[in-house]
mmCIF file with all atom_site columns, C-alpha atoms in Angstrom:
data_model
loop_
_atom_site.group_PDB
_atom_site.id
_atom_site.type_symbol
_atom_site.label_atom_id
_atom_site.label_alt_id
_atom_site.label_comp_id
_atom_site.label_asym_id
_atom_site.label_entity_id
_atom_site.label_seq_id
_atom_site.pdbx_PDB_ins_code
_atom_site.Cartn_x
_atom_site.Cartn_y
_atom_site.Cartn_z
_atom_site.occupancy
_atom_site.B_iso_or_equiv
_atom_site.pdbx_formal_charge
_atom_site.auth_seq_id
_atom_site.auth_comp_id
_atom_site.auth_asym_id
_atom_site.auth_atom_id
_atom_site.pdbx_PDB_model_num
ATOM 1   C CA . UNK A 1 1   ? -73.975 -2.288  -4.744  1.00 0.00 ? 14  UNK A CA 1
ATOM 2   C CA . UNK A 1 2   ? -74.000 -1.102  -1.145  1.00 0.00 ? 15  UNK A CA 1
ATOM 3   C CA . UNK A 1 3   ? -70.935 1.177   -1.630  1.00 0.00 ? 16  UNK A CA 1
ATOM 4   C CA . UNK A 1 4   ? -72.763 3.133   -4.317  1.00 0.00 ? 17  UNK A CA 1
ATOM 5   C CA . UNK A 1 5   ? -76.353 3.090   -3.071  1.00 0.00 ? 18  UNK A CA 1
ATOM 6   C CA . UNK A 1 6   ? -75.802 3.495   0.649   1.00 0.00 ? 19  UNK A CA 1
ATOM 7   C CA . UNK A 1 7   ? -72.231 4.466   1.538   1.00 0.00 ? 20  UNK A CA 1
ATOM 8   C CA . UNK A 1 8   ? -73.228 5.538   5.054   1.00 0.00 ? 21  UNK A CA 1
ATOM 9   C CA . UNK A 1 9   ? -74.745 2.135   5.788   1.00 0.00 ? 22  UNK A CA 1
ATOM 10  C CA . UNK A 1 10  ? -71.693 0.359   4.398   1.00 0.00 ? 23  UNK A CA 1
ATOM 11  C CA . UNK A 1 11  ? -69.383 2.571   6.468   1.00 0.00 ? 24  UNK A CA 1
ATOM 12  C CA . UNK A 1 12  ? -71.376 1.729   9.604   1.00 0.00 ? 25  UNK A CA 1
ATOM 13  C CA . UNK A 1 13  ? -71.172 -1.984  8.769   1.00 0.00 ? 26  UNK A CA 1
ATOM 14  C CA . UNK A 1 14  ? -67.427 -1.855  8.176   1.00 0.00 ? 27  UNK A CA 1
ATOM 15  C CA . UNK A 1 15  ? -66.743 0.118   11.340  1.00 0.00 ? 28  UNK A CA 1
ATOM 16  C CA . UNK A 1 16  ? -68.969 -2.217  13.333  1.00 0.00 ? 29  UNK A CA 1
ATOM 17  C CA . UNK A 1 17  ? -67.165 -5.199  11.871  1.00 0.00 ? 30  UNK A CA 1
ATOM 18  C CA . UNK A 1 18  ? -63.729 -3.760  12.622  1.00 0.00 ? 31  UNK A CA 1
ATOM 19  C CA . UNK A 1 19  ? -64.738 -3.230  16.198  1.00 0.00 ? 32  UNK A CA 1
ATOM 20  C CA . UNK A 1 20  ? -68.148 -4.482  17.275  1.00 0.00 ? 33  UNK A CA 1
ATOM 21  C CA . UNK A 1 21  ? -68.405 -1.899  20.045  1.00 0.00 ? 34  UNK A CA 1
ATOM 22  C CA . UNK A 1 22  ? -66.614 0.901   18.175  1.00 0.00 ? 35  UNK A CA 1
ATOM 23  C CA . UNK A 1 23  ? -69.148 3.633   18.898  1.00 0.00 ? 36  UNK A CA 1
ATOM 24  C CA . UNK A 1 24  ? -69.622 2.634   22.529  1.00 0.00 ? 37  UNK A CA 1
ATOM 25  C CA . UNK A 1 25  ? -65.876 2.273   22.983  1.00 0.00 ? 38  UNK A CA 1
ATOM 26  C CA . UNK A 1 26  ? -65.269 5.751   21.548  1.00 0.00 ? 39  UNK A CA 1
ATOM 27  C CA . UNK A 1 27  ? -67.895 7.245   23.852  1.00 0.00 ? 40  UNK A CA 1
ATOM 28  C CA . UNK A 1 28  ? -66.371 5.450   26.835  1.00 0.00 ? 41  UNK A CA 1
ATOM 29  C CA . UNK A 1 29  ? -62.859 6.589   25.879  1.00 0.00 ? 42  UNK A CA 1
ATOM 30  C CA . UNK A 1 30  ? -64.008 10.199  25.576  1.00 0.00 ? 43  UNK A CA 1
ATOM 31  C CA . UNK A 1 31  ? -65.865 10.030  28.899  1.00 0.00 ? 44  UNK A CA 1
ATOM 32  C CA . UNK A 1 32  ? -62.819 8.549   30.612  1.00 0.00 ? 45  UNK A CA 1
ATOM 33  C CA . UNK A 1 33  ? -60.605 11.212  29.045  1.00 0.00 ? 46  UNK A CA 1
ATOM 34  C CA . UNK A 1 34  ? -62.898 13.950  30.378  1.00 0.00 ? 47  UNK A CA 1
ATOM 35  C CA . UNK A 1 35  ? -62.793 12.358  33.847  1.00 0.00 ? 48  UNK A CA 1
ATOM 36  C CA . UNK A 1 36  ? -58.982 12.126  33.733  1.00 0.00 ? 49  UNK A CA 1
ATOM 37  C CA . UNK A 1 37  ? -58.688 15.769  32.683  1.00 0.00 ? 50  UNK A CA 1
ATOM 38  C CA . UNK A 1 38  ? -61.049 16.769  35.487  1.00 0.00 ? 51  UNK A CA 1
ATOM 39  C CA . UNK A 1 39  ? -59.012 14.819  38.042  1.00 0.00 ? 52  UNK A CA 1
ATOM 40  C CA . UNK A 1 40  ? -55.764 16.370  36.762  1.00 0.00 ? 53  UNK A CA 1
ATOM 41  C CA . UNK A 1 41  ? -57.255 19.828  37.335  1.00 0.00 ? 54  UNK A CA 1
ATOM 42  C CA . UNK A 1 42  ? -58.377 18.781  40.828  1.00 0.00 ? 55  UNK A CA 1
ATOM 43  C CA . UNK A 1 43  ? -54.891 17.484  41.627  1.00 0.00 ? 56  UNK A CA 1
ATOM 44  C CA . UNK A 1 44  ? -53.390 20.802  40.579  1.00 0.00 ? 57  UNK A CA 1
ATOM 45  C CA . UNK A 1 45  ? -55.736 22.619  42.978  1.00 0.00 ? 58  UNK A CA 1
ATOM 46  C CA . UNK A 1 46  ? -54.943 20.148  45.766  1.00 0.00 ? 59  UNK A CA 1
ATOM 47  C CA . UNK A 1 47  ? -51.204 20.699  45.329  1.00 0.00 ? 60  UNK A CA 1
ATOM 48  C CA . UNK A 1 48  ? -51.629 24.469  45.497  1.00 0.00 ? 61  UNK A CA 1
ATOM 49  C CA . UNK A 1 49  ? -53.915 24.178  48.516  1.00 0.00 ? 62  UNK A CA 1
ATOM 50  C CA . UNK A 1 50  ? -51.524 21.855  50.375  1.00 0.00 ? 63  UNK A CA 1
ATOM 51  C CA . UNK A 1 51  ? -48.615 24.188  49.668  1.00 0.00 ? 64  UNK A CA 1
ATOM 52  C CA . UNK A 1 52  ? -50.581 27.218  50.880  1.00 0.00 ? 65  UNK A CA 1
ATOM 53  C CA . UNK A 1 53  ? -51.614 25.366  54.062  1.00 0.00 ? 66  UNK A CA 1
ATOM 54  C CA . UNK A 1 54  ? -47.972 24.459  54.707  1.00 0.00 ? 67  UNK A CA 1
ATOM 55  C CA . UNK A 1 55  ? -46.815 28.053  54.137  1.00 0.00 ? 68  UNK A CA 1
ATOM 56  C CA . UNK A 1 56  ? -49.552 29.367  56.485  1.00 0.00 ? 69  UNK A CA 1
ATOM 57  C CA . UNK A 1 57  ? -48.485 26.872  59.113  1.00 0.00 ? 70  UNK A CA 1
ATOM 58  C CA . UNK A 1 58  ? -51.849 25.094  59.099  1.00 0.00 ? 71  UNK A CA 1
ATOM 59  C CA . UNK A 1 59  ? -50.259 21.824  57.937  1.00 0.00 ? 72  UNK A CA 1
ATOM 60  C CA . UNK A 1 60  ? -47.027 20.256  59.180  1.00 0.00 ? 73  UNK A CA 1
ATOM 61  C CA . UNK A 1 61  ? -44.271 19.972  56.582  1.00 0.00 ? 74  UNK A CA 1
ATOM 62  C CA . UNK A 1 62  ? -44.079 16.167  56.842  1.00 0.00 ? 75  UNK A CA 1
ATOM 63  C CA . UNK A 1 63  ? -47.792 15.818  56.046  1.00 0.00 ? 76  UNK A CA 1
ATOM 64  C CA . UNK A 1 64  ? -47.470 18.305  53.204  1.00 0.00 ? 77  UNK A CA 1
ATOM 65  C CA . UNK A 1 65  ? -44.576 16.339  51.677  1.00 0.00 ? 78  UNK A CA 1
ATOM 66  C CA . UNK A 1 66  ? -46.524 13.095  52.031  1.00 0.00 ? 79  UNK A CA 1
ATOM 67  C CA . UNK A 1 67  ? -49.578 14.603  50.308  1.00 0.00 ? 80  UNK A CA 1
ATOM 68  C CA . UNK A 1 68  ? -47.466 16.197  47.564  1.00 0.00 ? 81  UNK A CA 1
ATOM 69  C CA . UNK A 1 69  ? -45.814 12.838  46.836  1.00 0.00 ? 82  UNK A CA 1
ATOM 70  C CA . UNK A 1 70  ? -49.177 11.097  46.671  1.00 0.00 ? 83  UNK A CA 1
ATOM 71  C CA . UNK A 1 71  ? -50.616 13.816  44.407  1.00 0.00 ? 84  UNK A CA 1
ATOM 72  C CA . UNK A 1 72  ? -47.567 13.668  42.142  1.00 0.00 ? 85  UNK A CA 1
ATOM 73  C CA . UNK A 1 73  ? -47.797 9.864   41.843  1.00 0.00 ? 86  UNK A CA 1
ATOM 74  C CA . UNK A 1 74  ? -51.462 10.094  40.929  1.00 0.00 ? 87  UNK A CA 1
ATOM 75  C CA . UNK A 1 75  ? -50.769 12.948  38.488  1.00 0.00 ? 88  UNK A CA 1
ATOM 76  C CA . UNK A 1 76  ? -48.097 10.870  36.711  1.00 0.00 ? 89  UNK A CA 1
ATOM 77  C CA . UNK A 1 77  ? -50.474 7.926   36.537  1.00 0.00 ? 90  UNK A CA 1
ATOM 78  C CA . UNK A 1 78  ? -53.280 10.098  35.135  1.00 0.00 ? 91  UNK A CA 1
ATOM 79  C CA . UNK A 1 79  ? -50.963 11.663  32.549  1.00 0.00 ? 92  UNK A CA 1
ATOM 80  C CA . UNK A 1 80  ? -49.919 8.191   31.388  1.00 0.00 ? 93  UNK A CA 1
ATOM 81  C CA . UNK A 1 81  ? -53.556 7.108   31.239  1.00 0.00 ? 94  UNK A CA 1
ATOM 82  C CA . UNK A 1 82  ? -54.375 10.285  29.270  1.00 0.00 ? 95  UNK A CA 1
ATOM 83  C CA . UNK A 1 83  ? -51.651 9.463   26.734  1.00 0.00 ? 96  UNK A CA 1
ATOM 84  C CA . UNK A 1 84  ? -53.019 5.941   26.283  1.00 0.00 ? 97  UNK A CA 1
ATOM 85  C CA . UNK A 1 85  ? -56.611 7.171   25.918  1.00 0.00 ? 98  UNK A CA 1
ATOM 86  C CA . UNK A 1 86  ? -55.575 9.761   23.356  1.00 0.00 ? 99  UNK A CA 1
ATOM 87  C CA . UNK A 1 87  ? -53.714 7.121   21.345  1.00 0.00 ? 100 UNK A CA 1
ATOM 88  C CA . UNK A 1 88  ? -56.771 4.828   21.413  1.00 0.00 ? 101 UNK A CA 1
ATOM 89  C CA . UNK A 1 89  ? -59.041 7.656   20.245  1.00 0.00 ? 102 UNK A CA 1
ATOM 90  C CA . UNK A 1 90  ? -56.636 8.504   17.428  1.00 0.00 ? 103 UNK A CA 1
ATOM 91  C CA . UNK A 1 91  ? -56.603 4.857   16.352  1.00 0.00 ? 104 UNK A CA 1
ATOM 92  C CA . UNK A 1 92  ? -60.409 4.862   16.249  1.00 0.00 ? 105 UNK A CA 1
ATOM 93  C CA . UNK A 1 93  ? -60.384 8.020   14.138  1.00 0.00 ? 106 UNK A CA 1
ATOM 94  C CA . UNK A 1 94  ? -57.791 6.467   11.807  1.00 0.00 ? 107 UNK A CA 1
ATOM 95  C CA . UNK A 1 95  ? -60.120 3.478   11.331  1.00 0.00 ? 108 UNK A CA 1
ATOM 96  C CA . UNK A 1 96  ? -62.916 5.848   10.336  1.00 0.00 ? 109 UNK A CA 1
ATOM 97  C CA . UNK A 1 97  ? -60.640 7.752   7.944   1.00 0.00 ? 110 UNK A CA 1
ATOM 98  C CA . UNK A 1 98  ? -59.417 4.503   6.386   1.00 0.00 ? 111 UNK A CA 1
ATOM 99  C CA . UNK A 1 99  ? -63.029 3.442   5.891   1.00 0.00 ? 112 UNK A CA 1
ATOM 100 C CA . UNK A 1 100 ? -63.844 6.779   4.235   1.00 0.00 ? 113 UNK A CA 1
ATOM 101 C CA . UNK A 1 101 ? -60.841 6.365   1.919   1.00 0.00 ? 114 UNK A CA 1
ATOM 102 C CA . UNK A 1 102 ? -61.886 2.831   1.045   1.00 0.00 ? 115 UNK A CA 1
ATOM 103 C CA . UNK A 1 103 ? -65.450 3.928   0.283   1.00 0.00 ? 116 UNK A CA 1
ATOM 104 C CA . UNK A 1 104 ? -64.135 6.657   -2.024  1.00 0.00 ? 117 UNK A CA 1
ATOM 105 C CA . UNK A 1 105 ? -61.963 4.120   -3.849  1.00 0.00 ? 118 UNK A CA 1
ATOM 106 C CA . UNK A 1 106 ? -64.791 1.591   -4.104  1.00 0.00 ? 119 UNK A CA 1
ATOM 107 C CA . UNK A 1 107 ? -67.176 4.214   -5.519  1.00 0.00 ? 120 UNK A CA 1
ATOM 108 C CA . UNK A 1 108 ? -64.635 4.894   -8.277  1.00 0.00 ? 121 UNK A CA 1
ATOM 109 C CA . UNK A 1 109 ? -64.940 1.244   -9.289  1.00 0.00 ? 122 UNK A CA 1
ATOM 110 C CA . UNK A 1 110 ? -68.691 0.765   -8.843  1.00 0.00 ? 123 UNK A CA 1
ATOM 111 C CA . UNK A 1 111 ? -69.293 0.202   -12.560 1.00 0.00 ? 124 UNK A CA 1
ATOM 112 C CA . UNK A 1 112 ? -66.189 -1.924  -13.098 1.00 0.00 ? 125 UNK A CA 1
ATOM 113 C CA . UNK A 1 113 ? -66.829 -4.662  -15.638 1.00 0.00 ? 126 UNK A CA 1
ATOM 114 C CA . UNK A 1 114 ? -63.391 -6.276  -15.782 1.00 0.00 ? 127 UNK A CA 1
ATOM 115 C CA . UNK A 1 115 ? -60.847 -6.538  -12.990 1.00 0.00 ? 128 UNK A CA 1
ATOM 116 C CA . UNK A 1 116 ? -57.286 -5.855  -14.111 1.00 0.00 ? 129 UNK A CA 1
ATOM 117 C CA . UNK A 1 117 ? -54.093 -6.283  -12.081 1.00 0.00 ? 130 UNK A CA 1
ATOM 118 C CA . UNK A 1 118 ? -53.567 -2.564  -11.135 1.00 0.00 ? 131 UNK A CA 1
ATOM 119 C CA . UNK A 1 119 ? -57.166 -2.294  -9.924  1.00 0.00 ? 132 UNK A CA 1
ATOM 120 C CA . UNK A 1 120 ? -56.872 -5.514  -7.954  1.00 0.00 ? 133 UNK A CA 1
ATOM 121 C CA . UNK A 1 121 ? -53.674 -4.320  -6.276  1.00 0.00 ? 134 UNK A CA 1
ATOM 122 C CA . UNK A 1 122 ? -55.279 -0.992  -5.394  1.00 0.00 ? 135 UNK A CA 1
ATOM 123 C CA . UNK A 1 123 ? -58.365 -2.582  -3.848  1.00 0.00 ? 136 UNK A CA 1
ATOM 124 C CA . UNK A 1 124 ? -57.353 -5.935  -2.382  1.00 0.00 ? 137 UNK A CA 1
ATOM 125 C CA . UNK A 1 125 ? -54.802 -6.726  0.294   1.00 0.00 ? 138 UNK A CA 1
ATOM 126 C CA . UNK A 1 126 ? -55.188 -10.505 0.162   1.00 0.00 ? 139 UNK A CA 1
ATOM 127 C CA . UNK A 1 127 ? -57.608 -13.273 -0.738  1.00 0.00 ? 140 UNK A CA 1
ATOM 128 C CA . UNK A 1 128 ? -58.034 -16.406 1.379   1.00 0.00 ? 141 UNK A CA 1
ATOM 129 C CA . UNK A 1 129 ? -59.468 -19.486 -0.300  1.00 0.00 ? 142 UNK A CA 1
ATOM 130 C CA . UNK A 1 130 ? -60.692 -22.181 2.092   1.00 0.00 ? 143 UNK A CA 1
ATOM 131 C CA . UNK A 1 131 ? -60.693 -25.941 1.743   1.00 0.00 ? 144 UNK A CA 1
ATOM 132 C CA . UNK A 1 132 ? -63.314 -27.646 -0.410  1.00 0.00 ? 145 UNK A CA 1
ATOM 133 C CA . UNK A 1 133 ? -66.342 -29.067 1.334   1.00 0.00 ? 146 UNK A CA 1
ATOM 134 C CA . UNK A 1 134 ? -69.603 -30.590 0.183   1.00 0.00 ? 147 UNK A CA 1
ATOM 135 C CA . UNK A 1 135 ? -73.144 -29.663 1.069   1.00 0.00 ? 148 UNK A CA 1
ATOM 136 C CA . UNK A 1 136 ? -75.988 -31.685 -0.403  1.00 0.00 ? 149 UNK A CA 1
ATOM 137 C CA . UNK A 1 137 ? -73.701 -33.114 -3.075  1.00 0.00 ? 150 UNK A CA 1
ATOM 138 C CA . UNK A 1 138 ? -72.416 -29.702 -4.194  1.00 0.00 ? 151 UNK A CA 1
ATOM 139 C CA . UNK A 1 139 ? -68.801 -28.670 -3.791  1.00 0.00 ? 152 UNK A CA 1
ATOM 140 C CA . UNK A 1 140 ? -68.247 -25.358 -1.983  1.00 0.00 ? 153 UNK A CA 1
ATOM 141 C CA . UNK A 1 141 ? -65.280 -23.301 -0.941  1.00 0.00 ? 154 UNK A CA 1
ATOM 142 C CA . UNK A 1 142 ? -65.173 -20.247 1.353   1.00 0.00 ? 155 UNK A CA 1
ATOM 143 C CA . UNK A 1 143 ? -63.451 -17.206 -0.126  1.00 0.00 ? 156 UNK A CA 1
ATOM 144 C CA . UNK A 1 144 ? -62.573 -14.193 2.023   1.00 0.00 ? 157 UNK A CA 1
ATOM 145 C CA . UNK A 1 145 ? -61.392 -10.968 0.427   1.00 0.00 ? 158 UNK A CA 1
ATOM 146 C CA . UNK A 1 146 ? -59.370 -8.637  2.646   1.00 0.00 ? 159 UNK A CA 1
ATOM 147 C CA . UNK A 1 147 ? -59.485 -5.122  1.229   1.00 0.00 ? 160 UNK A CA 1
ATOM 148 C CA . UNK A 1 148 ? -56.882 -2.405  1.615   1.00 0.00 ? 161 UNK A CA 1
ATOM 149 C CA . UNK A 1 149 ? -57.803 0.133   4.327   1.00 0.00 ? 162 UNK A CA 1
ATOM 150 C CA . UNK A 1 150 ? -60.584 -1.917  5.939   1.00 0.00 ? 163 UNK A CA 1
ATOM 151 C CA . UNK A 1 151 ? -59.679 -5.600  5.977   1.00 0.00 ? 164 UNK A CA 1
ATOM 152 C CA . UNK A 1 152 ? -62.328 -8.306  5.591   1.00 0.00 ? 165 UNK A CA 1
ATOM 153 C CA . UNK A 1 153 ? -65.859 -7.113  4.879   1.00 0.00 ? 166 UNK A CA 1
ATOM 154 C CA . UNK A 1 154 ? -68.374 -9.938  5.222   1.00 0.00 ? 167 UNK A CA 1
ATOM 155 C CA . UNK A 1 155 ? -71.399 -8.711  3.322   1.00 0.00 ? 168 UNK A CA 1
#
């Protein structure tokens, strides 16, 4: 059983199945978050610089106000983007935690010989049974098991 013999490989498979580009997406989200944080710091410096230039008389007040408004609009936009990125990263981490929880539960039942109702309810969210079809004279039916924590795992 893959859950018992190679839990790391099974975790990778589940995470990949939940989101085919999970690792790449997480890297991209983190990189974007770093870029947003960097731009927010730059905007803070630009606001201070514009204010200092206005106070020194180097910049007319109208131009300063225009720049401050533009910087503030961009800052608001970046803060909103940062909130969204953080939420997406947290969701990705929750997927990983759910997978870890599921693997721990599955390992507890690795040697299970008979499936009883409490065990089934703990492990399985739902079971989908497809229509009957025939292949080479044999009757077949697709069965998909959706597990708690991780959903469908096509092994």
